[in-house]
PDB file of N, CA, C and O in Angstrom:
ATOM      1  N   UNK A 212      14.148  -3.109  -0.969  1.00  0.00           N
ATOM      2  CA  UNK A 212      12.811  -2.984  -1.528  1.00  0.00           C
ATOM      3  C   UNK A 212      12.281  -4.370  -1.820  1.00  0.00           C
ATOM      4  O   UNK A 212      12.960  -5.156  -2.482  1.00  0.00           O
ATOM      5  N   UNK A 213      11.098  -4.658  -1.313  1.00  0.00           N
ATOM      6  CA  UNK A 213      10.390  -5.880  -1.638  1.00  0.00           C
ATOM      7  C   UNK A 213       9.029  -5.460  -2.193  1.00  0.00           C
ATOM      8  O   UNK A 213       8.304  -4.712  -1.529  1.00  0.00           O
ATOM      9  N   UNK A 214       8.682  -5.868  -3.397  1.00  0.00           N
ATOM     10  CA  UNK A 214       7.441  -5.382  -3.997  1.00  0.00           C
ATOM     11  C   UNK A 214       6.193  -5.639  -3.166  1.00  0.00           C
ATOM     12  O   UNK A 214       5.295  -4.830  -3.149  1.00  0.00           O
ATOM     13  N   UNK A 215       6.147  -6.781  -2.484  1.00  0.00           N
ATOM     14  CA  UNK A 215       4.997  -7.121  -1.671  1.00  0.00           C
ATOM     15  C   UNK A 215       5.462  -7.583  -0.299  1.00  0.00           C
ATOM     16  O   UNK A 215       6.509  -8.190  -0.174  1.00  0.00           O
ATOM     17  N   UNK A 216       4.703  -7.296   0.752  1.00  0.00           N
ATOM     18  CA  UNK A 216       5.096  -7.743   2.091  1.00  0.00           C
ATOM     19  C   UNK A 216       4.902  -9.242   2.278  1.00  0.00           C
ATOM     20  O   UNK A 216       4.086  -9.868   1.583  1.00  0.00           O
ATOM     21  N   UNK A 217       5.615  -9.823   3.214  1.00  0.00           N
ATOM     22  CA  UNK A 217       5.476 -11.211   3.575  1.00  0.00           C
ATOM     23  C   UNK A 217       4.429 -11.342   4.671  1.00  0.00           C
ATOM     24  O   UNK A 217       4.409 -10.563   5.613  1.00  0.00           O
ATOM     25  N   UNK A 218       3.541 -12.314   4.551  1.00  0.00           N
ATOM     26  CA  UNK A 218       2.576 -12.594   5.614  1.00  0.00           C
ATOM     27  C   UNK A 218       1.245 -11.911   5.398  1.00  0.00           C
ATOM     28  O   UNK A 218       0.846 -11.640   4.265  1.00  0.00           O
ATOM     29  N   UNK A 219       0.546 -11.655   6.509  1.00  0.00           N
ATOM     30  CA  UNK A 219      -0.783 -11.054   6.465  1.00  0.00           C
ATOM     31  C   UNK A 219      -0.786  -9.759   5.675  1.00  0.00           C
ATOM     32  O   UNK A 219       0.038  -8.884   5.886  1.00  0.00           O
ATOM     33  N   UNK A 220      -1.702  -9.652   4.742  1.00  0.00           N
ATOM     34  CA  UNK A 220      -1.764  -8.461   3.910  1.00  0.00           C
ATOM     35  C   UNK A 220      -0.793  -8.480   2.732  1.00  0.00           C
ATOM     36  O   UNK A 220      -0.713  -7.548   1.958  1.00  0.00           O
ATOM     37  N   UNK A 221      -0.042  -9.573   2.622  1.00  0.00           N
ATOM     38  CA  UNK A 221       0.907  -9.714   1.537  1.00  0.00           C
ATOM     39  C   UNK A 221       0.848 -11.112   0.963  1.00  0.00           C
ATOM     40  O   UNK A 221      -0.209 -11.700   0.859  1.00  0.00           O
ATOM     41  N   UNK A 222       2.010 -11.650   0.644  1.00  0.00           N
ATOM     42  CA  UNK A 222       2.095 -12.986   0.084  1.00  0.00           C
ATOM     43  C   UNK A 222       2.952 -13.862   0.985  1.00  0.00           C
ATOM     44  O   UNK A 222       3.740 -13.352   1.788  1.00  0.00           O
ATOM     45  N   UNK A 223       2.819 -15.176   0.840  1.00  0.00           N
ATOM     46  CA  UNK A 223       3.591 -16.114   1.680  1.00  0.00           C
ATOM     47  C   UNK A 223       4.609 -16.876   0.859  1.00  0.00           C
ATOM     48  O   UNK A 223       4.748 -18.081   0.976  1.00  0.00           O
ATOM     49  N   UNK A 224       5.355 -16.174   0.018  1.00  0.00           N
ATOM     50  CA  UNK A 224       6.341 -16.826  -0.829  1.00  0.00           C
ATOM     51  C   UNK A 224       7.758 -16.476  -0.397  1.00  0.00           C
ATOM     52  O   UNK A 224       8.007 -15.603   0.407  1.00  0.00           O
ATOM     53  N   UNK A 225       8.713 -17.209  -0.988  1.00  0.00           N
ATOM     54  CA  UNK A 225      10.115 -16.977  -0.686  1.00  0.00           C
ATOM     55  C   UNK A 225      10.602 -15.634  -1.170  1.00  0.00           C
ATOM     56  O   UNK A 225      11.490 -15.040  -0.567  1.00  0.00           O
ATOM     57  N   UNK A 226      10.031 -15.142  -2.270  1.00  0.00           N
ATOM     58  CA  UNK A 226      10.432 -13.851  -2.804  1.00  0.00           C
ATOM     59  C   UNK A 226      10.045 -12.707  -1.890  1.00  0.00           C
ATOM     60  O   UNK A 226      10.617 -11.633  -1.965  1.00  0.00           O
ATOM     61  N   UNK A 227       9.083 -12.942  -1.002  1.00  0.00           N
ATOM     62  CA  UNK A 227       8.666 -11.938  -0.013  1.00  0.00           C
ATOM     63  C   UNK A 227       9.388 -12.166   1.305  1.00  0.00           C
ATOM     64  O   UNK A 227       9.750 -11.218   2.005  1.00  0.00           O
ATOM     65  N   UNK A 228       9.615 -13.407   1.651  1.00  0.00           N
ATOM     66  CA  UNK A 228      10.250 -13.707   2.940  1.00  0.00           C
ATOM     67  C   UNK A 228      11.751 -13.396   2.938  1.00  0.00           C
ATOM     68  O   UNK A 228      12.293 -12.901   3.926  1.00  0.00           O
ATOM     69  N   UNK A 229      12.434 -13.701   1.846  1.00  0.00           N
ATOM     70  CA  UNK A 229      13.864 -13.504   1.794  1.00  0.00           C
ATOM     71  C   UNK A 229      14.298 -12.067   2.102  1.00  0.00           C
ATOM     72  O   UNK A 229      15.145 -11.838   2.963  1.00  0.00           O
ATOM     73  N   UNK A 230      13.732 -11.037   1.430  1.00  0.00           N
ATOM     74  CA  UNK A 230      14.177  -9.678   1.753  1.00  0.00           C
ATOM     75  C   UNK A 230      13.860  -9.277   3.193  1.00  0.00           C
ATOM     76  O   UNK A 230      14.622  -8.537   3.811  1.00  0.00           O
ATOM     77  N   UNK A 231      12.753  -9.796   3.726  1.00  0.00           N
ATOM     78  CA  UNK A 231      12.422  -9.484   5.113  1.00  0.00           C
ATOM     79  C   UNK A 231      13.462 -10.082   6.068  1.00  0.00           C
ATOM     80  O   UNK A 231      13.980  -9.379   6.954  1.00  0.00           O
ATOM     81  N   UNK A 232      13.801 -11.331   5.891  1.00  0.00           N
ATOM     82  CA  UNK A 232      14.793 -11.982   6.767  1.00  0.00           C
ATOM     83  C   UNK A 232      16.178 -11.384   6.583  1.00  0.00           C
ATOM     84  O   UNK A 232      16.942 -11.231   7.540  1.00  0.00           O
ATOM     85  N   UNK A 233      16.522 -11.014   5.338  1.00  0.00           N
ATOM     86  CA  UNK A 233      17.815 -10.372   5.090  1.00  0.00           C
ATOM     87  C   UNK A 233      17.879  -9.028   5.796  1.00  0.00           C
ATOM     88  O   UNK A 233      18.886  -8.699   6.446  1.00  0.00           O
ATOM     89  N   UNK A 234      16.808  -8.240   5.696  1.00  0.00           N
ATOM     90  CA  UNK A 234      16.778  -6.927   6.367  1.00  0.00           C
ATOM     91  C   UNK A 234      16.844  -7.089   7.878  1.00  0.00           C
ATOM     92  O   UNK A 234      17.531  -6.324   8.556  1.00  0.00           O
ATOM     93  N   UNK A 235      16.171  -8.098   8.425  1.00  0.00           N
ATOM     94  CA  UNK A 235      16.251  -8.359   9.871  1.00  0.00           C
ATOM     95  C   UNK A 235      17.682  -8.699  10.284  1.00  0.00           C
ATOM     96  O   UNK A 235      18.156  -8.226  11.329  1.00  0.00           O
ATOM     97  N   UNK A 236      18.363  -9.498   9.502  1.00  0.00           N
ATOM     98  CA  UNK A 236      19.743  -9.857   9.816  1.00  0.00           C
ATOM     99  C   UNK A 236      20.665  -8.655   9.713  1.00  0.00           C
ATOM    100  O   UNK A 236      21.539  -8.439  10.567  1.00  0.00           O
ATOM    101  N   UNK A 237      20.487  -7.822   8.690  1.00  0.00           N
ATOM    102  CA  UNK A 237      21.315  -6.623   8.508  1.00  0.00           C
ATOM    103  C   UNK A 237      21.142  -5.639   9.653  1.00  0.00           C
ATOM    104  O   UNK A 237      22.063  -4.938  10.027  1.00  0.00           O
ATOM    105  N   UNK A 238      19.912  -5.581  10.172  1.00  0.00           N
ATOM    106  CA  UNK A 238      19.597  -4.624  11.239  1.00  0.00           C
ATOM    107  C   UNK A 238      20.445  -4.859  12.490  1.00  0.00           C
ATOM    108  O   UNK A 238      20.679  -3.935  13.260  1.00  0.00           O
ATOM    109  N   UNK A 239      20.942  -6.057  12.654  1.00  0.00           N
ATOM    110  CA  UNK A 239      21.818  -6.335  13.807  1.00  0.00           C
ATOM    111  C   UNK A 239      23.162  -5.636  13.678  1.00  0.00           C
ATOM    112  O   UNK A 239      23.889  -5.507  14.648  1.00  0.00           O
ATOM    113  N   UNK A 240      23.494  -5.178  12.439  1.00  0.00           N
ATOM    114  CA  UNK A 240      24.803  -4.571  12.201  1.00  0.00           C
ATOM    115  C   UNK A 240      24.755  -3.131  11.722  1.00  0.00           C
ATOM    116  O   UNK A 240      25.701  -2.372  11.949  1.00  0.00           O
ATOM    117  N   UNK A 241      23.678  -2.756  11.031  1.00  0.00           N
ATOM    118  CA  UNK A 241      23.542  -1.403  10.480  1.00  0.00           C
ATOM    119  C   UNK A 241      22.078  -0.967  10.579  1.00  0.00           C
ATOM    120  O   UNK A 241      21.191  -1.788  10.718  1.00  0.00           O
ATOM    121  N   UNK A 242      21.840   0.339  10.456  1.00  0.00           N
ATOM    122  CA  UNK A 242      20.460   0.820  10.350  1.00  0.00           C
ATOM    123  C   UNK A 242      19.905   0.322   9.027  1.00  0.00           C
ATOM    124  O   UNK A 242      20.531   0.462   7.984  1.00  0.00           O
ATOM    125  N   UNK A 243      18.717  -0.242   9.077  1.00  0.00           N
ATOM    126  CA  UNK A 243      18.145  -0.832   7.880  1.00  0.00           C
ATOM    127  C   UNK A 243      16.652  -0.563   7.830  1.00  0.00           C
ATOM    128  O   UNK A 243      15.981  -0.603   8.872  1.00  0.00           O
ATOM    129  N   UNK A 244      16.140  -0.284   6.647  1.00  0.00           N
ATOM    130  CA  UNK A 244      14.720  -0.072   6.439  1.00  0.00           C
ATOM    131  C   UNK A 244      14.270  -0.871   5.230  1.00  0.00           C
ATOM    132  O   UNK A 244      14.878  -0.777   4.168  1.00  0.00           O
ATOM    133  N   UNK A 245      13.247  -1.660   5.396  1.00  0.00           N
ATOM    134  CA  UNK A 245      12.670  -2.429   4.283  1.00  0.00           C
ATOM    135  C   UNK A 245      11.479  -1.642   3.745  1.00  0.00           C
ATOM    136  O   UNK A 245      10.589  -1.262   4.517  1.00  0.00           O
ATOM    137  N   UNK A 246      11.462  -1.404   2.456  1.00  0.00           N
ATOM    138  CA  UNK A 246      10.365  -0.694   1.810  1.00  0.00           C
ATOM    139  C   UNK A 246       9.561  -1.701   0.980  1.00  0.00           C
ATOM    140  O   UNK A 246      10.145  -2.489   0.246  1.00  0.00           O
ATOM    141  N   UNK A 247       8.258  -1.666   1.140  1.00  0.00           N
ATOM    142  CA  UNK A 247       7.380  -2.576   0.415  1.00  0.00           C
ATOM    143  C   UNK A 247       6.104  -1.830   0.019  1.00  0.00           C
ATOM    144  O   UNK A 247       5.974  -0.640   0.321  1.00  0.00           O
ATOM    145  N   UNK A 248       5.189  -2.499  -0.637  1.00  0.00           N
ATOM    146  CA  UNK A 248       3.959  -1.854  -1.131  1.00  0.00           C
ATOM    147  C   UNK A 248       2.732  -2.687  -0.754  1.00  0.00           C
ATOM    148  O   UNK A 248       2.783  -3.911  -0.773  1.00  0.00           O
ATOM    149  N   UNK A 249       1.643  -2.003  -0.440  1.00  0.00           N
ATOM    150  CA  UNK A 249       0.390  -2.680  -0.113  1.00  0.00           C
ATOM    151  C   UNK A 249      -0.756  -1.671  -0.283  1.00  0.00           C
ATOM    152  O   UNK A 249      -0.527  -0.520  -0.668  1.00  0.00           O
ATOM    153  N   UNK A 250      -1.973  -2.107   0.048  1.00  0.00           N
ATOM    154  CA  UNK A 250      -3.135  -1.239  -0.097  1.00  0.00           C
ATOM    155  C   UNK A 250      -3.103  -0.050   0.855  1.00  0.00           C
ATOM    156  O   UNK A 250      -3.598   1.014   0.542  1.00  0.00           O
ATOM    157  N   UNK A 251      -2.535  -0.250   2.041  1.00  0.00           N
ATOM    158  CA  UNK A 251      -2.470   0.825   3.042  1.00  0.00           C
ATOM    159  C   UNK A 251      -1.033   1.155   3.408  1.00  0.00           C
ATOM    160  O   UNK A 251      -0.266   0.252   3.707  1.00  0.00           O
ATOM    161  N   UNK A 252      -0.679   2.422   3.442  1.00  0.00           N
ATOM    162  CA  UNK A 252       0.674   2.775   3.872  1.00  0.00           C
ATOM    163  C   UNK A 252       0.830   2.592   5.380  1.00  0.00           C
ATOM    164  O   UNK A 252      -0.148   2.681   6.138  1.00  0.00           O
ATOM    165  N   UNK A 253       2.045   2.299   5.795  1.00  0.00           N
ATOM    166  CA  UNK A 253       2.309   2.173   7.234  1.00  0.00           C
ATOM    167  C   UNK A 253       3.807   2.320   7.472  1.00  0.00           C
ATOM    168  O   UNK A 253       4.613   2.250   6.552  1.00  0.00           O
ATOM    169  N   UNK A 254       4.148   2.485   8.726  1.00  0.00           N
ATOM    170  CA  UNK A 254       5.538   2.547   9.158  1.00  0.00           C
ATOM    171  C   UNK A 254       5.596   1.790  10.479  1.00  0.00           C
ATOM    172  O   UNK A 254       4.948   2.190  11.442  1.00  0.00           O
ATOM    173  N   UNK A 255       6.349   0.712  10.511  1.00  0.00           N
ATOM    174  CA  UNK A 255       6.406  -0.148  11.696  1.00  0.00           C
ATOM    175  C   UNK A 255       7.860  -0.370  12.062  1.00  0.00           C
ATOM    176  O   UNK A 255       8.690  -0.664  11.200  1.00  0.00           O
ATOM    177  N   UNK A 256       8.166  -0.249  13.350  1.00  0.00           N
ATOM    178  CA  UNK A 256       9.496  -0.621  13.856  1.00  0.00           C
ATOM    179  C   UNK A 256       9.345  -1.912  14.622  1.00  0.00           C
ATOM    180  O   UNK A 256       8.621  -1.986  15.608  1.00  0.00           O
ATOM    181  N   UNK A 257      10.009  -2.966  14.135  1.00  0.00           N
ATOM    182  CA  UNK A 257       9.932  -4.261  14.783  1.00  0.00           C
ATOM    183  C   UNK A 257      10.748  -4.251  16.064  1.00  0.00           C
ATOM    184  O   UNK A 257      11.662  -3.429  16.210  1.00  0.00           O
ATOM    185  N   UNK A 258      10.479  -5.170  16.992  1.00  0.00           N
ATOM    186  CA  UNK A 258      11.235  -5.207  18.262  1.00  0.00           C
ATOM    187  C   UNK A 258      12.751  -5.315  18.052  1.00  0.00           C
ATOM    188  O   UNK A 258      13.516  -4.782  18.837  1.00  0.00           O
ATOM    189  N   UNK A 259      13.190  -5.959  16.976  1.00  0.00           N
ATOM    190  CA  UNK A 259      14.622  -6.090  16.701  1.00  0.00           C
ATOM    191  C   UNK A 259      15.247  -4.848  16.093  1.00  0.00           C
ATOM    192  O   UNK A 259      16.451  -4.781  15.895  1.00  0.00           O
ATOM    193  N   UNK A 260      14.422  -3.836  15.782  1.00  0.00           N
ATOM    194  CA  UNK A 260      14.930  -2.558  15.264  1.00  0.00           C
ATOM    195  C   UNK A 260      14.665  -2.319  13.786  1.00  0.00           C
ATOM    196  O   UNK A 260      14.881  -1.200  13.310  1.00  0.00           O
ATOM    197  N   UNK A 261      14.259  -3.331  13.046  1.00  0.00           N
ATOM    198  CA  UNK A 261      13.989  -3.132  11.627  1.00  0.00           C
ATOM    199  C   UNK A 261      12.792  -2.225  11.429  1.00  0.00           C
ATOM    200  O   UNK A 261      11.752  -2.402  12.053  1.00  0.00           O
ATOM    201  N   UNK A 262      12.956  -1.253  10.541  1.00  0.00           N
ATOM    202  CA  UNK A 262      11.845  -0.375  10.158  1.00  0.00           C
ATOM    203  C   UNK A 262      11.274  -0.907   8.839  1.00  0.00           C
ATOM    204  O   UNK A 262      12.014  -1.118   7.876  1.00  0.00           O
ATOM    205  N   UNK A 263       9.974  -1.171   8.829  1.00  0.00           N
ATOM    206  CA  UNK A 263       9.296  -1.624   7.619  1.00  0.00           C
ATOM    207  C   UNK A 263       8.351  -0.528   7.173  1.00  0.00           C
ATOM    208  O   UNK A 263       7.393  -0.196   7.863  1.00  0.00           O
ATOM    209  N   UNK A 264       8.668   0.098   6.028  1.00  0.00           N
ATOM    210  CA  UNK A 264       7.870   1.186   5.475  1.00  0.00           C
ATOM    211  C   UNK A 264       7.048   0.615   4.329  1.00  0.00           C
ATOM    212  O   UNK A 264       7.593   0.085   3.368  1.00  0.00           O
ATOM    213  N   UNK A 265       5.737   0.719   4.434  1.00  0.00           N
ATOM    214  CA  UNK A 265       4.844   0.240   3.390  1.00  0.00           C
ATOM    215  C   UNK A 265       4.262   1.430   2.652  1.00  0.00           C
ATOM    216  O   UNK A 265       3.627   2.290   3.267  1.00  0.00           O
ATOM    217  N   UNK A 266       4.500   1.463   1.346  1.00  0.00           N
ATOM    218  CA  UNK A 266       3.975   2.537   0.499  1.00  0.00           C
ATOM    219  C   UNK A 266       2.631   2.094  -0.088  1.00  0.00           C
ATOM    220  O   UNK A 266       2.425   0.911  -0.357  1.00  0.00           O
ATOM    221  N   UNK A 267       1.754   3.057  -0.279  1.00  0.00           N
ATOM    222  CA  UNK A 267       0.463   2.769  -0.883  1.00  0.00           C
ATOM    223  C   UNK A 267       0.660   2.406  -2.360  1.00  0.00           C
ATOM    224  O   UNK A 267       1.320   3.116  -3.100  1.00  0.00           O
ATOM    225  N   UNK A 268       0.070   1.294  -2.767  1.00  0.00           N
ATOM    226  CA  UNK A 268       0.133   0.875  -4.154  1.00  0.00           C
ATOM    227  C   UNK A 268      -1.053   1.451  -4.925  1.00  0.00           C
ATOM    228  O   UNK A 268      -2.205   1.259  -4.532  1.00  0.00           O
ATOM    229  N   UNK A 269      -0.747   2.158  -5.999  1.00  0.00           N
ATOM    230  CA  UNK A 269      -1.805   2.778  -6.802  1.00  0.00           C
ATOM    231  C   UNK A 269      -2.484   1.775  -7.733  1.00  0.00           C
ATOM    232  O   UNK A 269      -3.546   2.029  -8.263  1.00  0.00           O
ATOM    233  N   UNK A 270      -1.863   0.643  -7.920  1.00  0.00           N
ATOM    234  CA  UNK A 270      -2.365  -0.403  -8.795  1.00  0.00           C
ATOM    235  C   UNK A 270      -1.240  -1.379  -9.059  1.00  0.00           C
ATOM    236  O   UNK A 270      -0.194  -1.343  -8.404  1.00  0.00           O
ATOM    237  N   UNK A 271      -1.450  -2.292  -9.994  1.00  0.00           N
ATOM    238  CA  UNK A 271      -0.464  -3.317 -10.314  1.00  0.00           C
ATOM    239  C   UNK A 271      -0.323  -3.450 -11.827  1.00  0.00           C
ATOM    240  O   UNK A 271      -1.327  -3.556 -12.532  1.00  0.00           O
ATOM    241  N   UNK A 272       0.899  -3.454 -12.292  1.00  0.00           N
ATOM    242  CA  UNK A 272       1.172  -3.611 -13.727  1.00  0.00           C
ATOM    243  C   UNK A 272       0.679  -4.998 -14.147  1.00  0.00           C
ATOM    244  O   UNK A 272       1.016  -6.006 -13.518  1.00  0.00           O
ATOM    245  N   UNK A 273      -0.163  -5.035 -15.140  1.00  0.00           N
ATOM    246  CA  UNK A 273      -0.708  -6.298 -15.617  1.00  0.00           C
ATOM    247  C   UNK A 273      -1.669  -6.954 -14.644  1.00  0.00           C
ATOM    248  O   UNK A 273      -2.024  -8.111 -14.807  1.00  0.00           O
ATOM    249  N   UNK A 274      -2.064  -6.234 -13.591  1.00  0.00           N
ATOM    250  CA  UNK A 274      -2.973  -6.776 -12.598  1.00  0.00           C
ATOM    251  C   UNK A 274      -2.336  -7.798 -11.670  1.00  0.00           C
ATOM    252  O   UNK A 274      -3.021  -8.426 -10.866  1.00  0.00           O
ATOM    253  N   UNK A 275      -1.025  -7.966 -11.724  1.00  0.00           N
ATOM    254  CA  UNK A 275      -0.334  -8.976 -10.907  1.00  0.00           C
ATOM    255  C   UNK A 275       0.139  -8.346  -9.599  1.00  0.00           C
ATOM    256  O   UNK A 275       0.764  -7.289  -9.601  1.00  0.00           O
ATOM    257  N   UNK A 276      -0.092  -8.998  -8.440  1.00  0.00           N
ATOM    258  CA  UNK A 276       0.233  -8.398  -7.145  1.00  0.00           C
ATOM    259  C   UNK A 276       1.723  -8.167  -6.907  1.00  0.00           C
ATOM    260  O   UNK A 276       2.084  -7.359  -6.059  1.00  0.00           O
ATOM    261  N   UNK A 277       2.602  -8.836  -7.639  1.00  0.00           N
ATOM    262  CA  UNK A 277       4.028  -8.613  -7.400  1.00  0.00           C
ATOM    263  C   UNK A 277       4.610  -7.510  -8.289  1.00  0.00           C
ATOM    264  O   UNK A 277       5.816  -7.314  -8.312  1.00  0.00           O
ATOM    265  N   UNK A 278       3.732  -6.781  -8.998  1.00  0.00           N
ATOM    266  CA  UNK A 278       4.170  -5.665  -9.819  1.00  0.00           C
ATOM    267  C   UNK A 278       3.421  -4.389  -9.422  1.00  0.00           C
ATOM    268  O   UNK A 278       2.677  -3.806 -10.202  1.00  0.00           O
ATOM    269  N   UNK A 279       3.642  -3.906  -8.186  1.00  0.00           N
ATOM    270  CA  UNK A 279       2.886  -2.736  -7.718  1.00  0.00           C
ATOM    271  C   UNK A 279       3.420  -1.455  -8.371  1.00  0.00           C
ATOM    272  O   UNK A 279       4.556  -1.375  -8.824  1.00  0.00           O
ATOM    273  N   UNK A 280       2.552  -0.459  -8.352  1.00  0.00           N
ATOM    274  CA  UNK A 280       2.911   0.899  -8.764  1.00  0.00           C
ATOM    275  C   UNK A 280       2.785   1.739  -7.498  1.00  0.00           C
ATOM    276  O   UNK A 280       1.698   2.186  -7.146  1.00  0.00           O
ATOM    277  N   UNK A 281       3.892   1.917  -6.757  1.00  0.00           N
ATOM    278  CA  UNK A 281       3.819   2.606  -5.469  1.00  0.00           C
ATOM    279  C   UNK A 281       3.750   4.122  -5.590  1.00  0.00           C
ATOM    280  O   UNK A 281       4.425   4.711  -6.438  1.00  0.00           O
ATOM    281  N   UNK A 282       2.930   4.711  -4.743  1.00  0.00           N
ATOM    282  CA  UNK A 282       2.881   6.173  -4.636  1.00  0.00           C
ATOM    283  C   UNK A 282       4.118   6.628  -3.872  1.00  0.00           C
ATOM    284  O   UNK A 282       4.543   5.978  -2.921  1.00  0.00           O
ATOM    285  N   UNK A 283       4.704   7.694  -4.281  1.00  0.00           N
ATOM    286  CA  UNK A 283       5.792   8.305  -3.525  1.00  0.00           C
ATOM    287  C   UNK A 283       7.146   7.654  -3.689  1.00  0.00           C
ATOM    288  O   UNK A 283       8.062   7.900  -2.931  1.00  0.00           O
ATOM    289  N   UNK A 284       7.302   6.793  -4.668  1.00  0.00           N
ATOM    290  CA  UNK A 284       8.614   6.164  -4.854  1.00  0.00           C
ATOM    291  C   UNK A 284       9.307   6.782  -6.043  1.00  0.00           C
ATOM    292  O   UNK A 284       8.773   6.918  -7.097  1.00  0.00           O
TER     293      UNK A 284
END
């Protein structure tokens, strides 16, 4: 679980990039799915096999983007 996605539609920090790269590395050995939160839900399978599931964020605790309140979690 990464509270916010890395890159477009998310943030460009290490706290967002690290879980993404870790999940990509794990996917080479086991089935792995990264769950994150954003304004729009989505489900994407990357070419390397990683599944990135984005849950809709209902809002943010304290108004801060790294503290989402995800629907369905």
